[in-house]
């Protein structure tokens, strides 16, 4: 990739993250916190299915 193409791709990703707060939170959250939240979400889904 040329530097300009790489810069355009990174800028597009930055704009996407800026426009999607949920995605921004998911990408910037520490991995351990993300795993804990996924675990709790999975538990809640199972509780609501029963």
JSON list of C-alpha atoms in Angstrom, two decimals:
[
{"chain": "A", "resi": 1, "resn": "UNK", "atom": "CA", "xyz": [0.00, 0.00, 0.00]},
{"chain": "A", "resi": 2, "resn": "UNK", "atom": "CA", "xyz": [1.13, 3.48, -0.72]},
{"chain": "A", "resi": 3, "resn": "UNK", "atom": "CA", "xyz": [1.27, 5.95, 2.13]},
{"chain": "A", "resi": 4, "resn": "UNK", "atom": "CA", "xyz": [-1.67, 7.96, 0.76]},
{"chain": "A", "resi": 5, "resn": "UNK", "atom": "CA", "xyz": [-3.83, 4.85, 0.40]},
{"chain": "A", "resi": 6, "resn": "UNK", "atom": "CA", "xyz": [-2.94, 3.72, 3.93]},
{"chain": "A", "resi": 7, "resn": "UNK", "atom": "CA", "xyz": [-3.73, 7.20, 5.26]},
{"chain": "A", "resi": 8, "resn": "UNK", "atom": "CA", "xyz": [-7.12, 7.16, 3.49]},
{"chain": "A", "resi": 9, "resn": "UNK", "atom": "CA", "xyz": [-7.98, 3.73, 4.94]},
{"chain": "A", "resi": 10, "resn": "UNK", "atom": "CA", "xyz": [-6.99, 4.75, 8.47]},
{"chain": "A", "resi": 11, "resn": "UNK", "atom": "CA", "xyz": [-8.94, 8.00, 8.18]},
{"chain": "A", "resi": 12, "resn": "UNK", "atom": "CA", "xyz": [-12.02, 6.10, 6.96]},
{"chain": "A", "resi": 13, "resn": "UNK", "atom": "CA", "xyz": [-11.75, 3.75, 9.95]},
{"chain": "A", "resi": 14, "resn": "UNK", "atom": "CA", "xyz": [-11.38, 6.72, 12.30]},
{"chain": "A", "resi": 15, "resn": "UNK", "atom": "CA", "xyz": [-14.50, 8.38, 10.88]},
{"chain": "A", "resi": 16, "resn": "UNK", "atom": "CA", "xyz": [-16.41, 5.09, 11.17]},
{"chain": "A", "resi": 17, "resn": "UNK", "atom": "CA", "xyz": [-15.44, 4.75, 14.84]},
{"chain": "A", "resi": 18, "resn": "UNK", "atom": "CA", "xyz": [-16.30, 8.38, 15.54]},
{"chain": "A", "resi": 19, "resn": "UNK", "atom": "CA", "xyz": [-19.79, 7.93, 14.06]},
{"chain": "A", "resi": 20, "resn": "UNK", "atom": "CA", "xyz": [-20.45, 4.72, 15.99]},
{"chain": "A", "resi": 21, "resn": "UNK", "atom": "CA", "xyz": [-20.00, 5.25, 19.74]},
{"chain": "A", "resi": 22, "resn": "UNK", "atom": "CA", "xyz": [-20.81, 1.60, 20.51]},
{"chain": "A", "resi": 23, "resn": "UNK", "atom": "CA", "xyz": [-18.05, 0.42, 18.17]},
{"chain": "A", "resi": 24, "resn": "UNK", "atom": "CA", "xyz": [-15.63, 3.02, 19.55]},
{"chain": "A", "resi": 25, "resn": "UNK", "atom": "CA", "xyz": [-16.24, 1.75, 23.09]},
{"chain": "A", "resi": 26, "resn": "UNK", "atom": "CA", "xyz": [-15.77, -1.85, 21.98]},
{"chain": "A", "resi": 27, "resn": "UNK", "atom": "CA", "xyz": [-12.48, -1.06, 20.20]},
{"chain": "A", "resi": 28, "resn": "UNK", "atom": "CA", "xyz": [-11.02, 1.06, 23.01]},
{"chain": "A", "resi": 29, "resn": "UNK", "atom": "CA", "xyz": [-12.08, -1.09, 25.98]},
{"chain": "A", "resi": 30, "resn": "UNK", "atom": "CA", "xyz": [-9.32, -3.22, 27.51]},
{"chain": "A", "resi": 31, "resn": "UNK", "atom": "CA", "xyz": [-9.60, -6.83, 26.40]},
{"chain": "A", "resi": 32, "resn": "UNK", "atom": "CA", "xyz": [-10.25, -8.11, 29.92]},
{"chain": "A", "resi": 33, "resn": "UNK", "atom": "CA", "xyz": [-13.19, -5.72, 30.31]},
{"chain": "A", "resi": 34, "resn": "UNK", "atom": "CA", "xyz": [-14.52, -6.71, 26.89]},
{"chain": "A", "resi": 35, "resn": "UNK", "atom": "CA", "xyz": [-14.43, -10.38, 27.82]},
{"chain": "A", "resi": 36, "resn": "UNK", "atom": "CA", "xyz": [-16.25, -9.72, 31.09]},
{"chain": "A", "resi": 37, "resn": "UNK", "atom": "CA", "xyz": [-18.96, -7.75, 29.32]},
{"chain": "A", "resi": 38, "resn": "UNK", "atom": "CA", "xyz": [-19.37, -10.46, 26.67]},
{"chain": "A", "resi": 39, "resn": "UNK", "atom": "CA", "xyz": [-19.69, -13.03, 29.46]},
{"chain": "A", "resi": 40, "resn": "UNK", "atom": "CA", "xyz": [-22.42, -11.03, 31.20]},
{"chain": "A", "resi": 41, "resn": "UNK", "atom": "CA", "xyz": [-24.23, -10.40, 27.91]},
{"chain": "A", "resi": 42, "resn": "UNK", "atom": "CA", "xyz": [-24.19, -14.12, 27.14]},
{"chain": "A", "resi": 43, "resn": "UNK", "atom": "CA", "xyz": [-25.56, -14.91, 30.60]},
{"chain": "A", "resi": 44, "resn": "UNK", "atom": "CA", "xyz": [-28.35, -12.35, 30.17]},
{"chain": "A", "resi": 45, "resn": "UNK", "atom": "CA", "xyz": [-29.26, -13.78, 26.77]},
{"chain": "A", "resi": 46, "resn": "UNK", "atom": "CA", "xyz": [-29.54, -17.27, 28.23]},
{"chain": "A", "resi": 47, "resn": "UNK", "atom": "CA", "xyz": [-31.69, -16.01, 31.10]},
{"chain": "A", "resi": 48, "resn": "UNK", "atom": "CA", "xyz": [-34.08, -14.25, 28.72]},
{"chain": "A", "resi": 49, "resn": "UNK", "atom": "CA", "xyz": [-34.36, -17.31, 26.47]},
{"chain": "A", "resi": 50, "resn": "UNK", "atom": "CA", "xyz": [-35.60, -19.56, 29.31]}
]
